[in-house]
Short mmCIF file of C-alpha atoms in Angstrom, two decimals:
data_model
loop_
_atom_site.label_atom_id
_atom_site.label_comp_id
_atom_site.label_asym_id
_atom_site.label_seq_id
_atom_site.Cartn_x
_atom_site.Cartn_y
_atom_site.Cartn_z
CA UNK A 25 26.73 -9.14 6.94
CA UNK A 26 26.40 -10.42 3.34
CA UNK A 27 23.69 -10.60 1.27
CA UNK A 28 22.56 -13.90 2.82
CA UNK A 29 19.53 -13.71 0.80
CA UNK A 30 20.43 -15.49 -2.90
CA UNK A 31 19.09 -18.66 -2.79
CA UNK A 32 17.85 -19.68 -6.18
CA UNK A 33 14.65 -22.51 -5.48
CA UNK A 34 12.22 -21.22 -7.65
CA UNK A 35 12.55 -21.31 -11.79
CA UNK A 36 11.70 -17.52 -11.62
CA UNK A 37 9.87 -15.07 -14.48
CA UNK A 38 13.11 -13.05 -14.08
CA UNK A 39 16.26 -12.50 -12.35
CA UNK A 40 16.83 -10.39 -9.27
CA UNK A 41 18.99 -7.15 -10.46
CA UNK A 42 22.26 -5.97 -9.14
CA UNK A 43 23.10 -2.09 -9.41
CA UNK A 44 25.70 -0.13 -7.16
CA UNK A 45 24.06 3.22 -7.65
CA UNK A 46 21.12 4.09 -8.46
CA UNK A 47 17.82 1.81 -8.02
CA UNK A 48 14.04 2.02 -8.50
CA UNK A 49 11.22 -1.46 -8.19
CA UNK A 50 7.77 -0.23 -9.07
CA UNK A 51 5.02 -1.54 -10.92
CA UNK A 52 5.31 0.36 -13.58
CA UNK A 53 8.50 0.86 -16.01
CA UNK A 54 7.53 4.40 -16.24
CA UNK A 55 7.03 5.88 -12.87
CA UNK A 56 10.89 3.04 -12.77
CA UNK A 57 12.14 5.75 -15.80
CA UNK A 58 11.40 8.26 -13.56
CA UNK A 59 12.66 8.10 -10.70
CA UNK A 60 16.12 7.20 -12.40
CA UNK A 61 16.31 9.77 -14.18
CA UNK A 62 15.79 12.21 -11.48
CA UNK A 63 18.97 9.83 -9.57
CA UNK A 64 20.65 10.87 -12.20
CA UNK A 65 20.63 14.64 -11.87
CA UNK A 66 22.41 15.00 -8.38
CA UNK A 67 18.98 13.75 -6.81
CA UNK A 68 18.71 10.53 -3.98
CA UNK A 69 16.92 8.00 -2.83
CA UNK A 70 14.00 10.51 -1.46
CA UNK A 71 14.52 12.89 -4.83
CA UNK A 72 13.78 9.59 -6.68
CA UNK A 73 11.27 8.68 -4.72
CA UNK A 74 8.92 11.48 -4.92
CA UNK A 75 9.01 11.68 -8.27
CA UNK A 76 8.45 7.78 -8.55
CA UNK A 77 5.83 8.37 -6.83
CA UNK A 78 4.27 11.63 -9.46
CA UNK A 79 4.52 9.37 -11.52
CA UNK A 80 2.32 7.05 -10.40
CA UNK A 81 -0.61 8.78 -9.93
CA UNK A 82 -0.64 9.76 -13.95
CA UNK A 83 0.35 5.76 -15.14
CA UNK A 84 -1.02 3.89 -13.20
CA UNK A 85 -4.26 5.57 -12.34
CA UNK A 86 -6.15 2.31 -11.01
CA UNK A 87 -4.06 2.81 -8.37
CA UNK A 88 -3.59 6.06 -7.54
CA UNK A 89 -4.16 9.49 -8.31
CA UNK A 90 -3.52 13.30 -6.40
CA UNK A 91 -6.71 12.53 -4.48
CA UNK A 92 -4.42 9.47 -2.55
CA UNK A 93 -2.51 9.29 1.05
CA UNK A 94 0.34 7.70 1.36
CA UNK A 95 2.50 6.41 3.51
CA UNK A 96 6.76 6.18 3.07
CA UNK A 97 9.88 4.22 5.74
CA UNK A 98 12.94 6.74 4.90
CA UNK A 99 16.67 5.95 6.14
CA UNK A 100 19.14 8.36 6.44
CA UNK A 101 21.86 9.58 7.98
CA UNK A 102 21.53 5.67 10.49
CA UNK A 103 18.19 6.75 10.96
CA UNK A 104 14.77 5.45 10.14
CA UNK A 105 11.88 8.35 9.86
CA UNK A 106 8.59 7.13 9.25
CA UNK A 107 5.83 9.81 7.71
CA UNK A 108 2.22 9.36 7.83
CA UNK A 109 0.42 10.87 3.90
CA UNK A 110 -3.40 10.15 5.49
CA UNK A 111 -6.17 12.32 6.03
CA UNK A 112 -8.86 12.15 8.69
CA UNK A 113 -12.51 11.96 7.84
CA UNK A 114 -14.15 16.05 7.16
CA UNK A 115 -15.06 18.11 10.44
CA UNK A 116 -18.51 17.82 9.15
CA UNK A 117 -19.46 14.47 8.48
CA UNK A 118 -20.94 11.95 11.80
CA UNK A 119 -22.69 8.55 11.86
CA UNK A 120 -26.25 10.24 12.22
CA UNK A 121 -25.30 12.67 9.00
CA UNK A 122 -25.01 9.94 7.26
CA UNK A 123 -27.01 7.09 8.28
CA UNK A 124 -30.12 10.35 7.20
CA UNK A 125 -28.81 10.00 3.77
CA UNK A 126 -30.24 5.92 4.50
CA UNK A 127 -27.03 4.23 4.87
CA UNK A 128 -26.57 1.32 7.20
CA UNK A 129 -22.58 1.52 6.31
CA UNK A 130 -20.58 3.30 4.98
CA UNK A 131 -20.91 3.45 0.81
CA UNK A 132 -18.18 3.07 -1.21
CA UNK A 133 -18.35 5.81 -4.60
CA UNK A 134 -19.19 9.64 -3.97
CA UNK A 135 -18.27 11.57 -1.97
CA UNK A 136 -19.57 10.45 1.85
CA UNK A 137 -16.33 8.58 1.87
CA UNK A 138 -13.66 11.20 0.96
CA UNK A 139 -11.80 11.84 4.19
CA UNK A 140 -8.92 15.00 3.18
CA UNK A 141 -5.88 13.35 0.70
CA UNK A 142 -2.65 13.32 1.75
CA UNK A 143 -0.13 12.08 -0.79
CA UNK A 144 0.17 15.85 -2.29
CA UNK A 145 1.88 17.12 1.10
CA UNK A 146 4.06 13.99 1.79
CA UNK A 147 5.89 14.34 -1.22
CA UNK A 148 6.39 18.22 0.15
CA UNK A 149 7.39 17.17 2.98
CA UNK A 150 9.74 14.63 2.13
CA UNK A 151 11.55 17.12 -0.27
CA UNK A 152 11.62 20.00 2.06
CA UNK A 153 13.12 17.89 4.94
CA UNK A 154 15.04 15.22 2.68
CA UNK A 155 15.74 16.26 -1.11
CA UNK A 156 18.01 18.03 -2.69
CA UNK A 157 16.70 18.77 -5.91
CA UNK A 158 13.45 21.83 -5.45
CA UNK A 159 10.32 19.75 -6.55
CA UNK A 160 9.45 21.60 -9.93
CA UNK A 161 12.61 19.57 -10.77
CA UNK A 162 11.09 16.25 -8.93
CA UNK A 163 7.47 16.51 -10.96
CA UNK A 164 8.29 17.25 -14.77
CA UNK A 165 8.97 13.46 -15.46
CA UNK A 166 5.22 12.81 -14.29
CA UNK A 167 4.24 16.43 -15.71
CA UNK A 168 5.98 15.25 -19.15
CA UNK A 169 3.48 11.86 -18.82
CA UNK A 170 0.19 13.56 -17.94
CA UNK A 171 0.64 16.46 -20.92
CA UNK A 172 1.68 13.78 -23.83
CA UNK A 173 0.30 10.72 -22.54
CA UNK A 174 1.56 7.21 -22.43
CA UNK A 175 0.55 3.45 -23.93
CA UNK A 176 -1.27 1.64 -22.25
CA UNK A 177 1.12 -1.40 -19.69
CA UNK A 178 -0.96 -4.77 -19.98
CA UNK A 179 -2.12 -5.57 -16.88
CA UNK A 180 -2.73 -1.29 -16.14
CA UNK A 181 -4.75 -1.87 -19.26
CA UNK A 182 -6.87 -5.72 -17.39
CA UNK A 183 -7.73 -3.58 -14.25
CA UNK A 184 -9.13 -0.24 -16.74
CA UNK A 185 -11.43 -1.40 -18.51
CA UNK A 186 -12.74 -3.96 -15.28
CA UNK A 187 -13.12 -1.06 -13.71
CA UNK A 188 -14.42 0.56 -16.31
CA UNK A 189 -17.57 -1.37 -16.30
CA UNK A 190 -18.17 -1.80 -12.78
CA UNK A 191 -18.49 1.83 -12.29
CA UNK A 192 -20.42 2.49 -15.86
CA UNK A 193 -23.18 -0.13 -14.02
CA UNK A 194 -22.67 1.50 -10.47
CA UNK A 195 -21.64 5.69 -10.86
CA UNK A 196 -24.58 6.92 -12.41
CA UNK A 197 -24.88 10.39 -10.36
CA UNK A 198 -24.31 13.75 -11.94
CA UNK A 199 -21.29 14.52 -9.49
CA UNK A 200 -19.24 11.07 -11.93
CA UNK A 201 -19.89 12.47 -15.13
CA UNK A 202 -15.35 14.01 -14.44
CA UNK A 203 -14.40 10.57 -14.06
CA UNK A 204 -16.14 9.09 -17.09
CA UNK A 205 -14.72 11.99 -19.39
CA UNK A 206 -11.22 11.82 -17.45
CA UNK A 207 -10.80 7.59 -17.52
CA UNK A 208 -13.43 7.31 -20.55
CA UNK A 209 -12.95 10.39 -23.22
CA UNK A 210 -13.83 7.85 -26.30
CA UNK A 211 -16.16 6.49 -24.24
CA UNK A 212 -14.66 3.32 -23.99
CA UNK A 213 -11.24 1.82 -21.29
CA UNK A 214 -8.51 2.80 -23.16
CA UNK A 215 -6.24 0.10 -24.81
CA UNK A 216 -3.66 -1.58 -24.53
CA UNK A 217 -0.67 -0.14 -25.80
CA UNK A 218 -3.73 3.41 -26.50
CA UNK A 219 -1.64 6.46 -26.17
CA UNK A 220 -4.01 8.03 -22.53
CA UNK A 221 -3.20 11.45 -21.43
CA UNK A 222 -5.03 14.37 -19.11
CA UNK A 223 -3.81 17.92 -20.07
CA UNK A 224 -5.52 18.77 -15.97
CA UNK A 225 -3.37 16.64 -14.30
CA UNK A 226 0.15 17.78 -15.74
CA UNK A 227 -1.34 21.20 -14.60
CA UNK A 228 -1.75 19.86 -10.41
CA UNK A 229 1.01 18.48 -11.08
CA UNK A 230 2.21 21.80 -11.77
CA UNK A 231 1.06 24.68 -10.00
CA UNK A 232 2.00 21.64 -6.79
CA UNK A 233 5.64 22.35 -8.10
CA UNK A 234 5.47 25.52 -7.70
CA UNK A 235 4.53 26.21 -4.44
CA UNK A 236 5.32 23.62 -2.89
CA UNK A 237 2.02 22.43 -1.51
CA UNK A 238 -0.05 24.86 -0.21
CA UNK A 239 -1.65 25.19 -3.77
CA UNK A 240 -3.51 22.46 -3.16
CA UNK A 241 -4.32 23.13 0.26
CA UNK A 242 -4.47 26.28 1.07
CA UNK A 243 -5.14 27.88 -2.72
CA UNK A 244 -7.24 27.32 -5.97
CA UNK A 245 -7.16 24.11 -6.17
CA UNK A 246 -8.44 24.23 -3.02
CA UNK A 247 -11.05 25.93 -3.67
CA UNK A 248 -11.98 23.13 -6.67
CA UNK A 249 -11.95 20.44 -3.99
CA UNK A 250 -14.58 22.31 -2.19
CA UNK A 251 -15.90 23.54 -4.57
CA UNK A 252 -18.01 21.04 -5.82
CA UNK A 253 -18.08 19.10 -2.54
CA UNK A 254 -20.48 21.84 -1.72
CA UNK A 255 -21.81 21.19 -4.95
CA UNK A 256 -22.91 17.55 -4.71
CA UNK A 257 -23.38 17.60 -0.75
CA UNK A 258 -20.39 16.08 0.35
CA UNK A 259 -18.82 17.55 3.24
CA UNK A 260 -14.28 17.71 2.72
CA UNK A 261 -13.93 21.94 2.94
CA UNK A 262 -11.60 24.39 1.64
CA UNK A 263 -11.38 24.58 6.04
CA UNK A 264 -10.60 20.13 6.06
CA UNK A 265 -7.93 20.88 3.38
CA UNK A 266 -6.26 24.11 4.55
CA UNK A 267 -5.49 22.08 8.50
CA UNK A 268 -4.09 19.43 6.44
CA UNK A 269 -0.32 18.43 7.27
CA UNK A 270 1.58 14.45 6.95
CA UNK A 271 2.54 13.46 10.39
CA UNK A 272 5.99 12.94 11.10
CA UNK A 273 6.35 9.87 13.36
CA UNK A 274 7.61 6.77 15.06
CA UNK A 275 7.98 3.65 13.12
CA UNK A 276 7.11 0.72 15.08
CA UNK A 277 9.49 -2.56 14.59
CA UNK A 278 8.92 -6.70 15.20
CA UNK A 279 12.92 -8.72 15.85
CA UNK A 280 12.71 -11.60 13.85
CA UNK A 281 15.35 -14.06 14.52
CA UNK A 282 18.56 -11.26 14.34
CA UNK A 283 16.51 -8.57 11.99
CA UNK A 284 14.01 -6.05 12.92
CA UNK A 285 10.69 -5.65 11.07
CA UNK A 286 9.49 -2.07 10.61
CA UNK A 287 6.11 -0.93 10.14
CA UNK A 288 4.59 2.37 10.36
CA UNK A 289 2.14 3.08 13.69
CA UNK A 290 -1.55 2.83 13.56
CA UNK A 291 -3.31 3.91 11.91
CA UNK A 292 -1.68 1.69 9.44
CA UNK A 293 -2.15 -1.85 9.43
CA UNK A 294 1.64 -2.49 9.63
CA UNK A 295 0.51 -4.01 13.39
CA UNK A 296 -0.90 -6.43 11.45
CA UNK A 297 2.38 -7.91 9.76
CA UNK A 298 4.94 -8.26 13.45
CA UNK A 299 1.73 -9.04 15.49
CA UNK A 300 2.25 -12.02 13.41
CA UNK A 301 5.46 -12.24 13.11
CA UNK A 302 5.79 -12.15 16.85
CA UNK A 303 3.48 -15.58 17.09
CA UNK A 304 5.60 -16.86 14.37
CA UNK A 305 9.32 -16.16 16.53
CA UNK A 306 8.14 -18.93 18.98
CA UNK A 307 7.65 -21.76 16.41
CA UNK A 308 10.91 -23.57 13.77
CA UNK A 309 10.76 -23.73 9.93
CA UNK A 310 13.18 -26.44 8.79
CA UNK A 311 11.45 -26.03 5.86
CA UNK A 312 9.85 -23.84 3.33
CA UNK A 313 7.26 -25.59 1.11
CA UNK A 314 5.83 -28.10 4.15
CA UNK A 315 2.20 -28.56 5.63
CA UNK A 316 2.93 -27.68 8.91
CA UNK A 317 5.09 -24.10 7.76
CA UNK A 318 1.78 -23.12 5.98
CA UNK A 319 0.05 -24.05 9.06
CA UNK A 320 1.63 -22.45 10.81
CA UNK A 321 2.04 -19.06 8.73
CA UNK A 322 -2.15 -19.59 8.32
CA UNK A 323 -3.44 -20.04 12.18
CA UNK A 324 -0.20 -16.91 13.30
CA UNK A 325 -1.94 -14.38 10.25
CA UNK A 326 -5.34 -15.21 11.36
CA UNK A 327 -4.83 -14.57 14.73
CA UNK A 328 -2.93 -11.27 13.71
CA UNK A 329 -5.37 -10.27 11.87
CA UNK A 330 -8.49 -10.94 14.69
CA UNK A 331 -6.45 -8.39 17.30
CA UNK A 332 -5.82 -5.77 14.03
CA UNK A 333 -9.24 -5.67 12.69
CA UNK A 334 -10.28 -5.44 16.71
CA UNK A 335 -8.21 -2.88 18.23
CA UNK A 336 -6.23 -0.38 15.06
CA UNK A 337 -7.80 2.49 14.69
CA UNK A 338 -6.47 6.35 14.92
CA UNK A 339 -3.94 6.11 17.10
CA UNK A 340 -5.45 8.51 19.13
CA UNK A 341 -8.67 6.37 20.46
CA UNK A 342 -7.21 2.84 19.92
CA UNK A 343 -7.88 0.78 23.28
CA UNK A 344 -4.65 -1.76 23.31
CA UNK A 345 -0.88 0.18 24.01
CA UNK A 346 1.65 -0.92 20.10
CA UNK A 347 3.85 -1.81 23.48
CA UNK A 348 0.57 -4.81 24.45
CA UNK A 349 0.25 -5.95 21.29
CA UNK A 350 3.88 -6.08 20.99
CA UNK A 351 4.86 -7.50 24.03
CA UNK A 352 6.79 -11.95 24.20
CA UNK A 353 3.68 -11.92 27.09
CA UNK A 354 1.21 -11.99 24.61
CA UNK A 355 2.80 -13.18 21.04
CA UNK A 356 3.04 -16.31 23.45
CA UNK A 357 -0.50 -16.29 24.50
CA UNK A 358 -1.46 -16.10 21.22
CA UNK A 359 1.19 -18.99 20.22
CA UNK A 360 -0.59 -21.23 22.45
CA UNK A 361 -3.85 -20.74 20.48
CA UNK A 362 -2.45 -23.27 17.63
CA UNK A 363 -3.13 -26.43 17.70
CA UNK A 364 -3.14 -29.13 14.58
CA UNK A 365 -6.62 -27.94 13.76
CA UNK A 366 -7.87 -24.87 11.31
CA UNK A 367 -9.13 -22.39 14.61
CA UNK A 368 -12.14 -20.24 13.44
CA UNK A 369 -12.30 -16.45 14.12
CA UNK A 370 -14.26 -13.85 14.46
CA UNK A 371 -12.41 -11.53 11.82
CA UNK A 372 -14.95 -8.30 10.26
CA UNK A 373 -15.25 -8.56 7.31
CA UNK A 374 -12.17 -8.19 4.02
CA UNK A 375 -12.25 -6.11 1.09
CA UNK A 376 -10.30 -4.80 -1.60
CA UNK A 377 -8.28 -3.19 -3.07
CA UNK A 378 -6.06 -0.57 -5.35
CA UNK A 379 -2.37 0.56 -4.20
CA UNK A 380 1.34 1.04 -5.35
CA UNK A 381 4.32 0.67 -3.86
CA UNK A 382 8.05 1.41 -4.62
CA UNK A 383 11.42 0.88 -2.96
CA UNK A 384 14.27 3.32 -3.73
CA UNK A 385 17.48 3.36 -3.05
CA UNK A 386 20.98 5.24 -3.12
CA UNK A 387 24.83 5.06 -3.54
CA UNK A 388 25.35 7.27 -1.00
CA UNK A 389 23.32 4.92 1.61
CA UNK A 390 19.82 6.87 1.14
CA UNK A 391 16.42 4.03 1.01
CA UNK A 392 13.04 4.59 1.30
CA UNK A 393 10.26 2.25 1.04
CA UNK A 394 7.20 4.54 -0.21
CA UNK A 395 2.95 3.34 -0.44
CA UNK A 396 0.30 5.32 -1.64
CA UNK A 397 -2.65 4.14 -2.50
CA UNK A 398 -7.19 5.16 -4.24
CA UNK A 399 -8.67 2.60 -2.09
CA UNK A 400 -10.39 0.25 -4.39
CA UNK A 401 -8.85 0.88 -7.75
CA UNK A 402 -9.47 4.77 -8.75
CA UNK A 403 -11.50 5.56 -5.90
CA UNK A 404 -13.82 7.29 -4.30
CA UNK A 405 -15.05 7.83 -8.34
CA UNK A 406 -14.80 11.64 -7.46
CA UNK A 407 -12.36 13.60 -10.03
CA UNK A 408 -13.02 17.19 -9.54
CA UNK A 409 -13.48 19.14 -12.87
CA UNK A 410 -10.73 21.26 -14.43
CA UNK A 411 -7.85 19.44 -12.22
CA UNK A 412 -7.22 15.34 -13.43
CA UNK A 413 -8.00 14.81 -9.82
CA UNK A 414 -9.39 11.27 -8.36
CA UNK A 415 -10.58 11.89 -5.33
CA UNK A 416 -9.19 7.65 -2.82
CA UNK A 417 -12.35 6.66 -0.38
CA UNK A 418 -10.71 5.73 2.75
CA UNK A 419 -13.40 6.86 4.99
CA UNK A 420 -15.70 3.89 3.13
CA UNK A 421 -13.52 1.99 6.31
CA UNK A 422 -15.32 3.52 8.83
CA UNK A 423 -17.71 2.30 10.25
CA UNK A 424 -21.40 3.59 11.34
CA UNK A 425 -21.70 1.51 14.81
CA UNK A 426 -20.50 4.27 16.96
CA UNK A 427 -19.15 0.89 19.64
CA UNK A 428 -17.00 -0.06 16.52
CA UNK A 429 -12.52 0.62 17.67
CA UNK A 430 -13.17 2.23 13.86
CA UNK A 431 -16.48 4.40 14.06
CA UNK A 432 -16.60 7.16 12.09
CA UNK A 433 -16.15 10.92 13.85
CA UNK A 434 -15.49 13.74 12.23
CA UNK A 435 -11.43 14.80 12.62
CA UNK A 436 -10.39 10.67 12.18
CA UNK A 437 -8.10 9.08 10.73
CA UNK A 438 -9.13 5.10 9.39
CA UNK A 439 -7.75 2.11 9.39
CA UNK A 440 -5.37 2.33 7.24
CA UNK A 441 -4.61 -0.27 4.99
CA UNK A 442 -1.62 1.23 2.70
CA UNK A 443 1.56 -0.20 4.93
CA UNK A 444 5.37 0.23 4.33
CA UNK A 445 7.83 -2.06 5.20
CA UNK A 446 11.43 -2.35 6.42
CA UNK A 447 14.32 -4.06 7.47
CA UNK A 448 16.78 -3.70 9.37
CA UNK A 449 19.95 -5.82 10.91
CA UNK A 450 21.67 -4.40 14.28
CA UNK A 451 22.39 -1.13 13.14
CA UNK A 452 22.16 -0.93 9.93
CA UNK A 453 20.43 -1.29 6.94
CA UNK A 454 19.39 -4.55 4.80
CA UNK A 455 16.24 -2.21 2.35
CA UNK A 456 12.78 -1.55 1.63
CA UNK A 457 10.13 -3.57 0.60
CA UNK A 458 6.58 -4.09 0.88
CA UNK A 459 3.66 -5.97 -1.24
CA UNK A 460 0.37 -3.96 -1.95
CA UNK A 461 -3.30 -4.90 -2.05
CA UNK A 462 -6.06 -4.34 0.74
CA UNK A 463 -5.94 -6.88 3.48
CA UNK A 464 -3.78 -8.79 1.44
CA UNK A 465 -0.42 -6.86 2.37
CA UNK A 466 -0.61 -7.51 6.00
CA UNK A 467 -0.23 -11.16 4.63
CA UNK A 468 1.76 -10.02 1.01
CA UNK A 469 4.62 -8.85 3.97
CA UNK A 470 4.80 -11.59 6.00
CA UNK A 471 5.20 -14.13 4.10
CA UNK A 472 7.59 -12.36 1.91
CA UNK A 473 9.75 -11.37 5.31
CA UNK A 474 9.49 -15.50 6.33
CA UNK A 475 11.01 -16.30 3.05
CA UNK A 476 13.70 -13.79 2.95
CA UNK A 477 14.48 -14.58 6.79
CA UNK A 478 13.78 -18.13 7.09
CA UNK A 479 14.39 -19.85 3.83
CA UNK A 480 17.21 -17.38 2.75
CA UNK A 481 15.19 -16.74 -1.17
CA UNK A 482 17.65 -13.88 -2.78
CA UNK A 483 14.13 -10.95 -3.34
CA UNK A 484 12.37 -12.53 -6.35
CA UNK A 485 12.86 -16.24 -6.15
CA UNK A 486 11.03 -14.09 -2.29
CA UNK A 487 8.27 -12.37 -4.15
CA UNK A 488 7.55 -15.59 -7.66
CA UNK A 489 6.94 -18.18 -4.32
CA UNK A 490 3.62 -19.12 -4.36
CA UNK A 491 1.20 -17.12 -1.48
CA UNK A 492 -1.12 -18.16 0.42
CA UNK A 493 -4.83 -15.58 1.30
CA UNK A 494 -6.94 -15.99 4.24
CA UNK A 495 -10.60 -14.64 3.11
CA UNK A 496 -11.75 -14.67 6.44
CA UNK A 497 -12.89 -18.43 8.87
CA UNK A 498 -11.66 -20.91 7.15
CA UNK A 499 -11.63 -20.04 4.38
CA UNK A 500 -8.04 -19.93 2.32
CA UNK A 501 -7.49 -18.98 -0.93
CA UNK A 502 -4.51 -19.55 -2.61
CA UNK A 503 -2.55 -19.53 -6.56
CA UNK A 504 -2.47 -21.91 -8.49
CA UNK A 505 1.47 -22.55 -8.48
CA UNK A 506 0.40 -23.40 -5.29
CA UNK A 507 2.64 -26.64 -4.42
CA UNK A 508 -1.37 -29.44 -5.09
CA UNK A 509 -0.23 -32.35 -2.46
CA UNK A 510 0.31 -29.54 0.22
CA UNK A 511 -3.46 -27.42 0.00
CA UNK A 512 -4.75 -30.99 0.31
CA UNK A 513 -3.09 -31.77 3.44
CA UNK A 514 -4.11 -28.17 4.61
CA UNK A 515 -8.24 -29.63 3.33
CA UNK A 516 -6.93 -32.44 6.11
CA UNK A 517 -6.59 -30.34 9.29
CA UNK A 518 -9.95 -28.75 8.20
CA UNK A 519 -8.67 -25.84 6.50
CA UNK A 520 -11.13 -25.00 2.95
CA UNK A 521 -8.71 -24.24 0.87
CA UNK A 522 -9.42 -23.08 -2.87
CA UNK A 523 -7.81 -22.51 -5.49
CA UNK A 524 -7.79 -18.75 -7.34
CA UNK A 525 -8.37 -18.90 -11.12
CA UNK A 526 -5.41 -15.74 -11.07
CA UNK A 527 -3.19 -14.38 -8.81
CA UNK A 528 -4.90 -10.60 -8.94
CA UNK A 529 -5.27 -11.19 -5.54
CA UNK A 530 -1.82 -11.39 -4.17
CA UNK A 531 0.00 -8.50 -4.12
CA UNK A 532 1.71 -6.94 -6.03
CA UNK A 533 5.61 -6.26 -4.01
CA UNK A 534 8.56 -4.63 -4.97
CA UNK A 535 12.54 -5.71 -2.71
CA UNK A 536 15.27 -3.83 -2.92
CA UNK A 537 18.04 -5.30 -0.61
CA UNK A 538 21.22 -3.25 0.25
CA UNK A 539 25.05 -5.20 1.05
CA UNK A 540 26.64 -2.40 3.54
CA UNK A 541 30.07 -3.95 2.51
CA UNK A 542 29.90 -3.08 -0.64
CA UNK A 543 26.74 -0.81 -1.01
CA UNK A 544 26.22 -3.11 -3.74
CA UNK A 545 22.00 -3.77 -4.78
CA UNK A 546 19.75 -5.93 -5.19
CA UNK A 547 16.18 -6.25 -6.17
CA UNK A 548 13.77 -7.53 -6.85
CA UNK A 549 10.17 -6.90 -8.88
CA UNK A 550 6.28 -7.65 -9.60
CA UNK A 551 5.31 -11.37 -12.05
CA UNK A 552 2.38 -10.44 -10.93
CA UNK A 553 2.08 -7.43 -12.35
CA UNK A 554 3.42 -5.16 -15.34
CA UNK A 555 6.42 -4.13 -12.28
CA UNK A 556 10.05 -2.78 -13.31
CA UNK A 557 13.64 -2.03 -11.90
CA UNK A 558 15.37 0.72 -12.54
CA UNK A 559 18.81 0.59 -12.12
CA UNK A 560 22.39 2.73 -12.86
#
């Protein structure tokens, strides 16, 4: 197979990047450089991904941190491996206990929505199983950024300022003081181009590196997390942390026009991408920017999301199997519901998120698709004193309705929005891809995959192309550069089309493809963020 995806139909802000020996694509230039630095020292793509992920906790704290969850797809030695780095709810939490505190739904901030963080364990697992360099070496760049500081990039600075203003209004309790001390040390958000550092963050990274993550789950750091939780009425305990380990899983796939698209299985929402592709593969899409193409895409995604929200949860409690949901019969039945007019499914409410994604590849053929998130920007608003650990708020997605498929239970993993993707053809890897951004992620991946496979766009063009976003019901948001004639035609089909003022909610993606005949890599990075590709 040669590169089939090299069309250049859109005037792009950037052209795709080509290299032979290695590539890292992510949303922050300093993090991409951290990964390339590791490749130059003799590390492989897995090492580079870990180094980049650790650096991202420092240089993009608006989206992820040391209290994050993560997922990874790793291609090495002719096989694809999956790693689930999401953690369960604390063992002492329950629906009744949350309601006793006056909540009718799971809150977004504070200790209640905090589940066991999985990222440090996942880094250690990846390093032990597939890495070449010691974890101490991999975390050095992140430690240096945290100790010495770095200047804020434009999108990072913008998001940081927005979050600070929101948190200043919402986070009033004593438990939130460390967040402001860490991320607003001058009584405000740091400005674009201004230096920011976090010595506490550096110390925690160094401890993780020296102990292989043990101190985080069964040592000094775990004690600090649990003590702060207990002080402020949190449910997370030392026992919860000590019992956790990132889990190796078998990836799931959908065959689509000669390619296989791979995702992490539930509790991740990657199944939604595959459900949509299973519906779409029964249609013909002769041209990209037509009303029929967009209409069928939107309707397929609406049905896929309806099903995803109805079934995806902790895999031990799912009422329908992945095999059943991805069957030909099921896809055909759902496809038959798509007509000439917009339909009205009944999904659950969709919300926002904060996530980072990276793709890495080396000259040996190893490739990694990695995603890491605190959820909803900085996450819970909880920063553990003296650690720099900003904890995620993944438990916010649990329902307090006992009959709901994603009902809160002790030790249960919640529906998870973050999803890495991987593309293969036959027995050969094409490469990693991902689109971060909460409930936009399956929608972004679906559009990027169709841009790539159906319309043969190169990685940069596939990311640059205008996107749509289903909000719920018949409401569709489109980007400012979305074709107005198509938007008007969609409205005539019953879609409630609205132009967004900016591109901030339409996802942020990265792609790396590999030519198996030559080993040449080609990458695209997201114009909707401070995206960067580092290559050698």
